[in-house]
Amino acid sequence: MSDFLKLNRDGDVAIVTIDNPPVNALSFHVREPLMKALVGLRDDSSVAAIVIACAGRTFVAGADITEFGKPVQQPDLRAIVAMLETIAKPTVAAIHGTALGGGLELALGCHFRVADAGAKLGLPEVKLGLLPGGGGTVRLPRLVGAVKALKMIVSGAPIGAAEAHAAGLVDAVFEGDLTTHVVNFAREIARKGGPFTPVRDRDEGLGETDLAAFDAEAADLARKARGLEAPIACAQAVRNAVTLPFDEALAAERALFAGLVASDQSRAQRHLFFAEREAAKLPGKDTPKRRIGRVGVIGAGTMGGGIAIAFANGGYPVTLLETSQEALQRGLATIDRNYAVSVSRGSLTEDARRQRLAQFKGSTDYADLTDCDLIVEAVFEDMAVKKEVFGKLDAIARPGAILATNTSYLDINEIAASTLRPQDVLGLHFFSPANVMKLLEIVRAEKTAPDALATVVDLARRIGKVAVVVGVCHGFVGNRMLAARGAESEALLLEGATPRQIDQAFTDFGWPMGPFQMGDLAGLDIGWRNRKARGQTADIADTLCELGRFGQKTGRGFYLYEAGTRTPVPDPEVEALIRDKAAEKGIAPRTIGAAEIIERTLYPLVNEGAKILEEGIAARASDIDVVWVNGYGFPIGKGGPMFWAGLEGAGKIIERLEYWHQRTGKDVFKPAPLLKRMAETGSWEAGATA
Ligand code: T1G
């Protein structure tokens, strides 16, 4: 056989076991022996039934994503599935772990699918900017119906074994030793005798599809696609399954797949898939990690409460500390309300809510943190306050406990230096709401110990966060680049662009919302307070805050918000205020187009990223992409600011930065040397050559 495929017999049942760690991806070195094995078993009269199983932790989790963009080596998945469906004897897929993408499509080529009770099944290709290209868009509807298939394929979300069984995707679900159950299942099926109908011929259910309902559902999903091509193509392919003969629908799927796999959007999304995993890799293999049992959180406000929930949701007991019983009870009540909302939405059971709440201990006494292995402070963003907290932690925390600050901006080296244990100090910069936002910037200070860093990177994955390790500078990676992106905001307004025009340029680019709508959502007073703390001003934003216009929370900010709605309505008062400010400065308004808005916001964003790479604040350009996609909503179809710079053309970016630098003299437009080298070499790697 092969190192990646084993063939065993249990009497007249043949078991083909794929063994391609870590996720049994259908690489060529699996497909080739698999095809040979199946042909042989098809022709072996002593074999009554064929089981396809996988070793390791999961059934096939998909095609091998690293093979995309390279010439396809035959047999491809389609050829294997087509051959499977020529086999008259019963074929059974034994599914455990996550049968995803090409893995589920391989299983759909079998007559039967049997799943372990804990298994998940899905077609997540849309998350890679693709569609199921191995027949999934044509076969899945034949088992679960067109609308359910549409929802599964356009969302990319997997379903559990029980739901799959109820929907007709799997034929049996077992607990315990799956192989034994599957062999008995296969033998029984063979004993009963056929004929065994391949999925391609099981189209009896499709005829009842209500196309109008299907199209309505597809249109609703399309509205949420926000410029991404793959969701639209997925819906079209599933519709073809209903309206076209099987082979025509299959050919149409192949054509749609070919278009997507070559698209910039799919390249961008595949880049992000690997970038997220790369970001969690630290230099030095297998650095030992410290044991984290209980987590302490200091501060039960918005951030502290969210952080506490994030750890409790990850299964960690949490001690929440506040300065007073009143503040503590307020924080605990907010946490309780958060869980109650989840229960009311059906995303959490009442039992789970009680279990989560049982994870919390509240206290106003630092001595109650002595049994914590990680302590995160989320107190007021002021260096003196932070140092006071760390001084107390230094005195009471157990040796080896990791002491983390949630600061967004402050110098963590300075905080660490105020303790006797700088090796245990680092930053955990959560994004609000901390229990929802995926991104976690892990800030390594100069003296942070490698094992402390490795511990929290592993911890981030356990609590469902996307971790990026960053260095110490003002704003680390995300907020420092955000400042660069916003540096020209006021100038653009004063020169004639309205908040709506600027926000529209961003949403047309693919952002979920523009900077002014985002500011109104987050609260303009936050930026106002930061500017005052740093002795900075922003004419228009400061004036709005002085008028008490903090955004949605006050019903007015850059926009107006009718009571109870979040819909931004342009406010003539704000536009008049901007015009008056411009007149005071002798600035004559002019029409400003979307291209200029992008040049004066997103090009400085890329440029600041280049400077961050030069300074070693981020280890990889792809880390910066992971920060911006997971923390700030950068459109996934553009792969993050640094990947997008390659699509946009670094040369074009430099040329326009130099134009604006010459025109405004602002440093934010001065092209970074690494950006120039990227233009020459096409790579962000420092050592790249042309
Ligand atoms: N191809 C290649 N490598 C993969 C891979 C894949 N499909 N899936 C995972 N890996 C690598 C990953 O990069 C990492 O590598 C290691 O495996 C562990 O992954 C024709 C076109 C299965 C839920 O989209 O969702 O089939 O960093 O860290 O957290 O229609 O991996 O160790 O070197 O994520 O336990 C469709 C993608 C493909 C599933 C496991 N399938 N994978 O999560 O481990 S397209 C997918 C996942 C396709 C067909 C189409 C997750 C997982 P390294 P991990 P995990």
XYZ file of C-alpha atoms and ligand atoms in Angstrom:
745
model
C 0.000 0.000 0.000
C 1.545 3.330 1.027
C 2.727 5.202 4.077
C -0.473 7.238 3.829
C -2.960 4.448 3.260
C -3.540 1.094 4.956
C -5.753 -1.748 3.732
C -7.202 -4.233 6.217
C -9.812 -6.975 5.996
C -12.394 -8.011 8.553
C -13.799 -11.087 6.854
C -15.510 -9.916 3.686
C -15.390 -6.242 4.680
C -12.387 -4.268 3.410
C -11.271 -1.244 5.432
C -9.243 1.453 3.675
C -7.610 3.727 6.265
C -6.140 7.083 5.241
C -3.260 8.185 7.461
C -1.999 11.640 6.487
C -1.407 13.674 9.658
C -2.364 16.123 10.951
C -5.825 16.330 9.363
C -5.799 13.646 6.638
C -5.899 16.270 3.879
C -6.469 14.697 0.472
C -2.985 15.383 -0.814
C -1.831 13.747 -4.047
C 0.174 11.189 -2.053
C -3.166 10.074 -0.566
C -5.308 10.292 -3.690
C -3.030 8.146 -5.838
C -2.927 5.064 -3.537
C -6.576 5.582 -2.585
C -7.690 5.340 -6.210
C -5.617 2.193 -6.759
C -6.984 0.587 -3.596
C -10.604 1.307 -4.471
C -10.238 -0.044 -8.022
C -8.702 -3.218 -6.640
C -11.422 -3.709 -4.042
C -14.125 -3.010 -6.606
C -12.808 -5.918 -8.694
C -12.128 -8.271 -5.769
C -15.036 -10.703 -5.591
C -14.087 -11.733 -2.045
C -14.932 -8.220 -0.824
C -18.604 -7.718 0.058
C -18.357 -4.133 1.329
C -15.799 -1.309 1.462
C -15.246 1.050 4.415
C -13.237 4.263 4.045
C -11.878 5.423 7.408
C -9.101 7.663 8.721
C -6.441 7.290 11.356
C -5.612 10.021 13.827
C -7.909 12.692 15.153
C -10.201 13.265 12.228
C -11.708 12.035 8.994
C -10.452 13.879 5.925
C -10.634 17.620 6.715
C -10.466 18.682 3.085
C -8.407 18.912 -0.034
C -4.799 19.904 0.585
C -5.008 23.698 0.542
C -1.264 23.952 -0.106
C -1.828 22.359 -3.524
C -4.069 25.157 -4.803
C -2.506 27.369 -7.413
C -0.303 24.495 -8.593
C -0.996 22.091 -11.513
C -3.560 19.470 -10.445
C -2.063 15.974 -10.229
C -4.431 13.186 -11.253
C -6.366 11.508 -9.898
C -8.134 14.524 -8.489
C -10.971 14.227 -5.974
C -13.644 14.310 -8.661
C -12.094 11.294 -10.396
C -12.031 9.320 -7.130
C -15.646 10.153 -6.312
C -16.758 9.321 -9.854
C -15.001 5.971 -9.619
C -16.510 5.316 -6.173
C -19.964 5.694 -7.677
C -19.236 2.929 -10.213
C -18.791 0.412 -7.404
C -21.848 -1.829 -7.086
C -20.972 -3.261 -3.652
C -21.819 -1.068 -0.642
C -19.293 1.655 0.221
C -19.380 3.249 3.662
C -17.530 6.340 5.009
C -16.617 6.060 8.707
C -16.573 9.653 9.964
C -14.981 10.943 13.149
C -13.581 14.359 14.003
C -14.343 16.890 11.278
C -15.325 15.687 7.800
C -14.888 18.974 5.936
C -14.708 20.117 2.342
C -13.224 17.467 0.108
C -13.463 15.052 3.049
C -17.230 15.302 3.140
C -17.300 15.185 -0.661
C -15.344 11.929 -0.547
C -17.914 10.606 1.935
C -20.722 11.754 -0.398
C -19.205 9.502 -3.069
C -20.003 6.525 -0.814
C -23.416 4.888 -0.661
C -23.523 5.346 3.116
C -22.024 7.587 5.760
C -21.690 6.562 9.410
C -20.540 9.041 12.039
C -19.172 9.076 15.542
C -21.534 10.963 17.847
C -18.984 13.747 18.307
C -18.251 14.207 14.626
C -18.868 17.399 12.661
C -19.557 17.621 8.942
C -19.357 20.672 6.711
C -18.352 22.330 3.453
C -16.300 25.386 4.614
C -14.756 26.165 1.217
C -16.531 29.550 1.117
C -14.213 30.663 3.945
C -11.320 30.170 1.550
C -13.061 32.126 -1.202
C -14.001 28.858 -2.931
C -16.959 26.545 -3.346
C -17.035 22.760 -2.849
C -15.244 21.653 -6.027
C -15.559 17.886 -5.597
C -19.254 17.568 -6.310
C -20.490 18.772 -2.932
C -22.775 21.448 -4.371
C -24.575 18.805 -6.466
C -24.618 15.836 -4.080
C -25.343 17.515 -0.724
C -28.729 18.917 -1.887
C -29.710 15.389 -2.933
C -29.440 14.224 0.675
C -30.464 17.221 2.793
C -32.526 19.285 0.378
C -31.573 22.414 -1.565
C -32.266 25.082 1.082
C -30.363 23.326 3.883
C -27.511 22.631 1.473
C -27.542 26.306 0.444
C -27.264 27.452 4.069
C -24.509 24.954 4.886
C -22.433 25.784 1.811
C -22.844 29.575 1.878
C -22.153 29.785 5.635
C -19.422 27.142 5.606
C -20.545 26.206 9.115
C -20.313 22.523 10.061
C -23.184 20.595 11.646
C -22.999 17.907 14.321
C -23.597 14.207 13.782
C -27.089 14.212 15.266
C -28.221 17.085 13.031
C -26.583 15.402 10.049
C -28.427 12.185 10.835
C -31.742 13.993 11.167
C -31.133 15.765 7.859
C -30.318 12.526 6.021
C -26.624 13.327 5.522
C -25.486 10.367 7.621
C -27.169 6.972 7.871
C -26.178 6.032 11.406
C -24.473 7.567 14.441
C -22.479 5.518 16.939
C -20.783 6.071 20.303
C -17.570 4.235 21.150
C -15.469 2.082 18.802
C -16.495 3.425 15.420
C -14.598 0.854 13.348
C -16.358 -2.105 14.928
C -19.731 -0.436 14.512
C -19.025 0.468 10.895
C -17.802 -3.014 9.930
C -20.951 -4.537 11.421
C -23.052 -1.897 9.654
C -21.351 -2.617 6.318
C -21.630 -6.378 6.699
C -25.328 -6.105 7.540
C -25.948 -3.846 4.553
C -24.150 -6.284 2.265
C -26.070 -9.227 3.694
C -29.396 -7.526 2.983
C -28.263 -7.012 -0.601
C -28.643 -4.120 -3.044
C -28.962 -2.461 -5.363
C -27.151 0.411 -3.631
C -28.019 3.811 -5.120
C -25.155 6.333 -5.413
C -25.947 9.828 -4.120
C -25.860 11.246 -7.655
C -28.998 9.233 -8.475
C -30.856 10.088 -5.274
C -32.573 13.177 -6.620
C -36.098 12.312 -5.566
C -36.148 15.098 -2.969
C -34.923 17.829 -5.309
C -38.094 17.881 -7.349
C -40.029 19.273 -4.387
C -37.726 22.302 -4.030
C -39.646 25.569 -3.722
C -37.414 27.619 -6.039
C -39.025 30.903 -4.983
C -38.182 30.220 -1.341
C -34.734 29.064 -2.387
C -34.124 32.251 -4.385
C -35.353 34.416 -1.515
C -32.935 32.704 0.856
C -30.117 33.029 -1.697
C -30.852 36.734 -2.176
C -30.749 37.313 1.564
C -27.406 35.539 1.812
C -26.078 37.515 -1.163
C -26.856 40.789 0.612
C -24.510 39.702 3.407
C -21.711 38.755 0.974
C -20.335 42.333 1.064
C -18.508 42.121 -2.259
C -17.267 38.537 -1.840
C -17.708 36.388 -4.967
C -17.643 32.916 -3.399
C -20.992 33.067 -1.522
C -22.723 34.107 -4.744
C -21.064 31.304 -6.729
C -21.968 28.783 -4.006
C -25.628 29.727 -4.250
C -25.548 29.498 -8.044
C -23.955 26.039 -7.924
C -26.576 24.718 -5.503
C -29.351 26.194 -7.647
C -27.854 24.388 -10.639
C -28.208 21.138 -8.684
C -31.957 21.738 -8.634
C -32.471 23.008 -12.169
C -29.868 21.126 -14.238
C -29.209 17.437 -14.903
C -26.501 16.064 -12.591
C -23.605 16.057 -15.061
C -24.394 19.571 -16.305
C -24.576 20.858 -12.744
C -21.283 19.116 -11.967
C -19.615 20.720 -14.988
C -20.995 24.110 -13.951
C -19.586 23.589 -10.445
C -16.184 22.847 -11.943
C -16.269 26.029 -14.030
C -17.304 28.162 -11.054
C -14.568 26.569 -8.927
C -11.931 27.234 -11.574
C -12.861 30.908 -11.588
C -12.757 31.230 -7.820
C -9.533 29.310 -7.191
C -7.667 31.705 -9.504
C -9.262 34.831 -7.958
C -7.473 37.404 -5.820
C -10.204 37.037 -3.194
C -9.561 33.321 -2.756
C -5.797 33.847 -2.725
C -6.363 36.468 -0.034
C -8.556 34.206 2.077
C -6.193 31.220 1.705
C -3.368 33.551 2.735
C -5.298 34.425 5.896
C -5.985 30.761 6.686
C -2.277 30.010 6.900
C -1.383 33.445 8.312
C -3.538 32.888 11.406
C -1.768 29.595 12.084
C 1.658 31.047 11.375
C 1.035 33.922 13.779
C 0.700 31.481 16.681
C 4.127 29.952 15.998
C 6.979 31.133 18.175
C 10.710 30.678 17.505
C 12.127 27.687 19.356
C 10.253 24.418 19.082
C 8.233 23.123 22.022
C 9.081 25.750 24.649
C 7.765 24.388 27.965
C 4.543 26.045 29.117
C 3.496 27.000 32.614
C 0.379 25.374 34.084
C -2.587 27.739 34.126
C -5.312 26.673 36.538
C -7.053 29.760 37.906
C -7.078 33.196 36.263
C -7.345 36.475 38.138
C -8.838 39.569 36.489
C -8.445 42.979 38.081
C -11.172 45.438 37.117
C -14.775 44.426 36.471
C -15.591 47.184 34.008
C -16.325 46.745 30.296
C -12.904 45.284 29.452
C -12.326 43.393 32.706
C -15.779 41.846 32.595
C -15.334 40.819 28.959
C -11.914 39.332 29.680
C -13.291 37.415 32.665
C -16.086 36.010 30.481
C -13.579 35.017 27.787
C -11.600 32.927 30.270
C -14.690 31.462 31.946
C -16.023 30.507 28.499
C -12.696 28.784 27.883
C -13.254 26.685 31.013
C -10.998 28.578 33.437
C -12.100 29.462 36.972
C -11.849 33.233 37.396
C -11.285 35.436 40.432
C -12.592 38.911 39.632
C -11.178 41.711 41.764
C -12.569 45.207 42.189
C -11.824 48.089 44.532
C -15.228 48.003 46.220
C -18.127 45.638 46.766
C -20.370 48.036 44.854
C -18.120 47.998 41.770
C -17.652 44.249 42.072
C -21.360 43.508 42.283
C -21.995 45.837 39.343
C -19.436 43.929 37.309
C -20.793 40.516 38.289
C -24.328 41.667 37.472
C -23.171 42.746 34.007
C -21.583 39.331 33.469
C -24.779 37.620 34.594
C -26.825 39.770 32.197
C -24.442 38.878 29.369
C -25.087 35.175 29.923
C -28.821 35.734 30.337
C -28.902 37.391 26.918
C -27.098 34.386 25.414
C -29.669 32.064 26.978
C -32.543 34.192 25.663
C -30.985 34.048 22.197
C -30.687 30.271 22.451
C -26.915 30.331 22.054
C -26.426 29.069 25.624
C -28.421 26.632 27.722
C -29.571 27.567 31.222
C -27.346 24.777 32.590
C -24.310 26.125 30.756
C -25.108 29.594 32.105
C -25.109 28.272 35.671
C -21.856 26.369 35.038
C -20.189 29.460 33.620
C -21.312 31.669 36.516
C -20.039 29.039 38.971
C -16.564 29.654 37.503
C -16.473 33.135 39.039
C -15.250 34.209 42.456
C -15.490 37.893 43.360
C -13.216 39.750 45.763
C -11.970 43.169 46.816
C -8.839 41.726 48.456
C -5.607 41.203 46.519
C -4.753 38.320 48.854
C -7.457 36.318 47.059
C -5.288 36.327 43.915
C -2.488 34.285 45.471
C -3.806 31.048 43.941
C -3.972 32.505 40.434
C -1.494 31.352 37.768
C -2.291 34.233 35.420
C -3.490 37.660 36.528
C -4.747 40.177 33.963
C -5.267 43.799 34.946
C -7.836 45.869 33.126
C -7.788 48.988 35.264
C -7.827 52.648 34.215
C -5.456 53.456 31.325
C -2.985 55.440 33.408
C 0.650 54.515 34.048
C 0.597 55.460 37.728
C -2.516 53.361 38.349
C -1.017 50.411 36.450
C 2.226 50.629 38.414
C 0.310 50.686 41.690
C -1.534 47.504 40.655
C 1.670 45.753 39.597
C 3.330 46.805 42.841
C 0.591 45.008 44.762
C 0.782 41.981 42.465
C 4.534 41.817 42.941
C 3.913 41.444 46.665
C 1.180 38.798 46.593
C 1.253 36.827 43.342
C 2.719 33.349 43.634
C 6.179 32.838 42.095
C 5.835 31.992 38.403
C 2.402 33.546 38.038
C 2.127 35.444 34.769
C 1.237 39.114 35.268
C -0.513 40.601 32.234
C -1.653 44.102 31.450
C -4.522 44.863 29.087
C -3.158 48.294 28.254
C -3.838 49.553 24.721
C -0.963 51.993 24.519
C 1.233 52.225 27.593
C 4.887 51.108 27.721
C 4.889 47.568 29.095
C 8.667 47.616 29.544
C 8.148 50.451 32.036
C 5.417 48.506 33.826
C 7.598 45.377 33.954
C 10.531 47.374 35.272
C 8.373 48.502 38.200
C 8.241 44.879 39.415
C 10.840 42.445 40.732
C 9.693 39.873 38.170
C 9.891 41.452 34.689
C 10.280 37.970 33.211
C 6.670 37.219 34.204
C 5.190 40.440 32.775
C 3.594 40.767 29.333
C 0.628 42.383 27.593
C -2.690 40.755 26.727
C -4.388 43.388 24.608
C -8.000 42.284 24.166
C -10.376 44.098 21.839
C -13.769 45.245 23.045
C -16.034 43.374 23.570
C -13.289 41.088 24.874
C -15.526 38.026 25.046
C -16.520 38.461 21.395
C -13.601 39.918 19.389
C -11.266 37.178 18.121
C -8.020 39.147 18.114
C -5.617 39.057 21.038
C -2.411 41.065 20.703
C 0.132 39.365 22.957
C 2.762 41.954 23.803
C 6.203 40.579 24.569
C 8.218 43.016 26.664
C 12.007 43.111 26.565
C 12.347 40.785 29.534
C 9.303 38.559 29.078
C 10.408 34.942 29.545
C 9.972 32.641 26.500
C 7.932 30.134 28.520
C 5.578 32.874 29.722
C 5.021 33.916 26.111
C 4.510 30.331 24.933
C 2.039 29.779 27.758
C -0.237 32.662 26.822
C -0.044 31.912 23.082
C -1.313 28.413 23.844
C -3.888 29.844 26.257
C -5.191 32.184 23.542
C -6.031 29.207 21.316
C -7.774 27.456 24.224
C -10.091 30.430 24.777
C -10.821 30.733 21.052
C -8.716 33.807 20.386
C -6.528 34.528 17.363
C -3.176 35.402 18.889
C -0.581 37.681 17.369
C 2.672 38.330 19.236
C 3.710 41.983 18.970
C 6.451 44.195 20.398
C 6.250 47.260 22.617
C 5.579 50.617 20.971
C 2.791 53.170 21.285
C -0.309 51.313 20.181
C 1.561 48.074 19.404
C 0.461 47.012 15.879
C -3.274 47.597 15.514
C -3.826 50.930 17.247
C -0.550 52.373 15.963
C -1.659 51.669 12.391
C -5.177 52.899 13.209
C -3.675 56.272 14.127
C -1.917 56.391 10.764
C -5.125 55.492 8.966
C -6.951 58.298 10.762
C -4.248 60.960 10.569
C -5.882 62.660 7.607
C -9.513 62.278 8.717
C -9.922 65.867 9.870
C -8.054 67.257 6.856
C -10.335 65.345 4.494
C -13.393 66.773 6.255
C -12.046 70.312 6.239
C -11.137 70.061 2.555
C -14.650 69.069 1.563
C -15.359 65.386 2.097
C -18.383 64.643 4.301
C -18.360 61.894 6.954
C -20.810 59.975 4.758
C -18.582 60.206 1.659
C -15.556 58.958 3.610
C -17.502 56.144 5.235
C -19.005 55.210 1.864
C -15.531 54.929 0.326
C -14.656 52.494 3.115
C -17.778 50.348 2.788
C -17.370 50.285 -1.002
C -13.840 48.982 -0.326
C -15.384 46.183 1.741
C -15.141 47.463 5.345
C -18.196 46.689 7.503
C -18.376 50.417 8.280
C -16.307 53.557 7.844
C -14.237 55.397 10.479
C -16.887 57.950 11.448
C -19.656 55.430 11.888
C -17.172 53.293 13.856
C -16.257 56.271 16.022
C -19.906 56.912 16.806
C -20.323 53.235 17.691
C -17.277 53.027 19.988
C -17.883 56.477 21.527
C -16.090 59.668 20.419
C -15.309 60.436 24.064
C -12.739 57.610 24.182
C -10.553 59.214 21.510
C -11.195 62.617 23.055
C -9.890 61.423 26.438
C -6.824 59.821 24.803
C -6.036 63.013 22.869
C -6.320 65.153 25.986
C -4.051 62.753 27.904
C -1.457 63.165 25.150
C -1.929 66.902 24.627
C -3.317 66.399 21.149
C -6.329 68.011 19.488
C -8.719 67.238 16.642
C -10.744 70.327 15.812
C -13.925 68.695 14.613
C -14.019 65.609 16.858
C -13.128 67.703 19.930
C -15.848 70.227 19.134
C -18.421 67.450 18.760
C -17.397 66.053 22.173
C -17.546 69.503 23.772
C -21.135 69.619 22.473
C -21.768 66.292 24.196
C -22.039 64.499 20.864
C -20.327 61.221 21.788
C -22.008 59.103 19.120
C -24.665 56.409 19.407
C -24.573 56.529 23.211
C -25.821 60.141 23.099
C -27.944 59.802 19.975
C -25.638 62.199 18.132
C -22.038 62.148 17.025
C -20.829 62.602 13.484
C -24.290 61.353 12.588
C -27.762 61.506 14.120
C -29.364 58.327 15.513
C -33.137 58.135 15.924
C -34.050 56.782 19.351
C -33.537 53.021 19.492
C -31.839 52.746 16.115
C -28.185 52.408 15.109
C -28.742 53.796 11.620
C -26.418 56.756 10.979
C -28.254 59.769 9.544
C -26.130 62.616 8.127
C -26.594 65.752 10.233
C -26.631 69.140 8.474
C -25.487 70.693 11.764
C -22.258 68.671 11.650
C -21.674 69.527 8.012
C -22.224 73.227 8.799
C -19.818 72.953 11.736
C -17.177 71.452 9.422
C -17.714 74.188 6.845
C -17.361 76.869 9.511
C -14.127 75.337 10.803
C -12.796 75.174 7.239
C -13.705 78.801 6.642
C -11.895 79.815 9.862
C -8.808 78.123 8.460
C -9.244 79.624 5.017
C -9.744 76.216 3.428
C -11.961 76.294 0.331
C -14.009 73.081 0.077
C -13.591 70.940 -3.036
C -14.987 67.647 -4.242
C -12.937 64.724 -2.966
C -13.311 61.365 -4.693
C -13.131 57.858 -3.219
C -9.678 57.203 -4.704
C -8.197 60.163 -2.841
C -9.880 59.054 0.389
C -8.328 55.582 0.053
C -4.911 57.050 -0.803
C -4.942 59.294 2.265
C -6.147 56.655 4.715
C -5.268 53.120 3.597
C -1.917 53.912 1.975
C -0.637 55.410 5.264
C -2.019 52.299 6.965
C 0.188 50.089 4.761
C 3.138 52.452 5.181
C 2.900 52.282 8.985
C 2.785 48.505 8.711
C 6.046 48.611 6.780
C 7.623 50.733 9.544
C 6.361 48.274 12.172
C 8.027 45.436 10.274
C 11.275 47.403 9.976
C 11.257 47.978 13.748
C 10.548 44.328 14.499
C 7.328 45.174 16.330
C 5.655 42.519 14.167
C 7.552 39.410 13.082
C 5.760 38.889 9.765
C 3.722 40.961 7.327
C 1.068 38.238 7.567
C 0.866 38.855 11.344
C -0.194 42.421 10.569
C -2.855 41.077 8.210
C -4.158 38.798 10.965
C -4.372 41.760 13.359
C -6.329 43.904 10.923
C -8.738 41.241 9.707
C -9.537 39.929 13.193
C -9.376 43.168 15.164
C -10.553 45.910 12.835
C -12.672 44.321 10.121
C -10.257 44.682 7.202
C -12.084 42.936 4.312
C -11.051 39.242 4.178
C -11.346 39.298 0.369
C -8.344 41.624 0.324
C -6.276 39.535 2.753
C -5.260 42.298 5.157
C -3.382 45.570 4.527
C -0.026 44.000 3.675
C -1.422 41.350 1.315
C -3.638 44.005 -0.271
C -0.567 46.202 -0.856
C 0.643 43.483 -3.206
C -2.678 43.497 -5.064
C -2.780 47.321 -5.189
C 0.868 47.569 -6.268
C 3.540 48.858 -3.886
C 4.918 51.059 -6.648
C 1.580 52.808 -7.071
C 1.284 53.240 -3.299
C 4.749 54.789 -3.099
C 4.064 57.158 -5.955
C 0.883 58.441 -4.323
C 2.438 58.629 -0.845
C 5.242 60.759 -2.287
C 2.669 63.018 -3.946
C 0.804 63.570 -0.658
C 4.060 63.877 1.273
C 5.209 66.588 -1.098
C 1.806 68.313 -0.884
C 1.306 68.091 2.915
C 4.784 67.487 4.338
C 3.237 64.966 6.738
C 5.462 62.094 7.946
C 2.603 59.632 7.639
C 3.088 59.900 3.868
C 6.868 59.435 3.855
C 7.379 55.997 2.231
C 9.126 53.514 4.522
C 12.317 51.943 3.089
C 10.808 48.455 3.440
C 7.830 49.529 1.333
C 10.267 50.613 -1.380
C 12.082 47.280 -1.144
C 8.733 45.489 -1.359
C 8.038 47.377 -4.564
C 11.351 46.106 -5.953
C 11.167 42.512 -4.715
C 7.457 41.839 -4.395
C 8.072 40.536 -0.890
C 7.858 41.970 2.616
C 10.626 39.648 3.767
C 13.528 41.853 4.863
C 16.032 39.611 3.152
C 14.128 39.308 -0.121
C 15.978 40.162 -3.304
C 14.577 41.486 -6.572
N -4.934 21.474 3.801
C -3.654 21.610 4.196
N -3.278 21.822 5.487
C -4.279 21.911 6.394
C -5.633 21.782 6.046
C -5.944 21.551 4.679
N -7.190 21.384 4.265
N -6.372 21.918 7.183
C -5.502 22.098 8.183
N -4.237 22.105 7.722
C -3.017 22.257 8.511
C -2.938 23.608 9.187
O -2.371 24.556 8.308
C -2.034 23.285 10.366
O -0.704 23.220 9.852
C -2.452 21.851 10.746
O -3.082 21.315 9.576
C -3.423 21.812 11.895
O -4.515 22.673 11.543
C -12.094 20.250 -3.275
C -11.536 22.762 -2.457
C -9.533 20.706 10.355
C -10.833 22.207 11.894
O -11.215 24.426 4.870
O -10.645 24.071 9.466
O -11.557 20.729 0.411
O 0.308 25.009 11.281
O -4.094 24.314 13.396
O -7.217 23.905 15.112
O -14.122 20.985 -2.372
O -7.512 22.802 10.324
O 0.448 22.599 11.984
O 1.762 23.415 9.981
O -6.230 24.383 12.005
O -7.278 21.323 15.191
C -11.649 22.564 2.909
C -9.457 23.641 6.971
C -10.390 22.679 2.108
C -10.717 22.840 6.552
C -8.544 21.448 12.488
N -11.325 22.245 4.290
N -8.936 23.174 8.220
O -8.326 22.577 13.298
O -5.810 22.455 13.608
S -10.728 23.125 0.436
C -11.101 23.257 5.164
C -9.570 23.494 9.389
C -11.526 21.775 -0.176
C -12.780 20.706 -2.023
C -12.254 21.971 -1.452
C -8.857 23.080 10.640
C -9.461 21.834 11.323
P 0.525 23.588 10.845
P -5.181 23.589 12.660
P -7.175 22.574 14.410
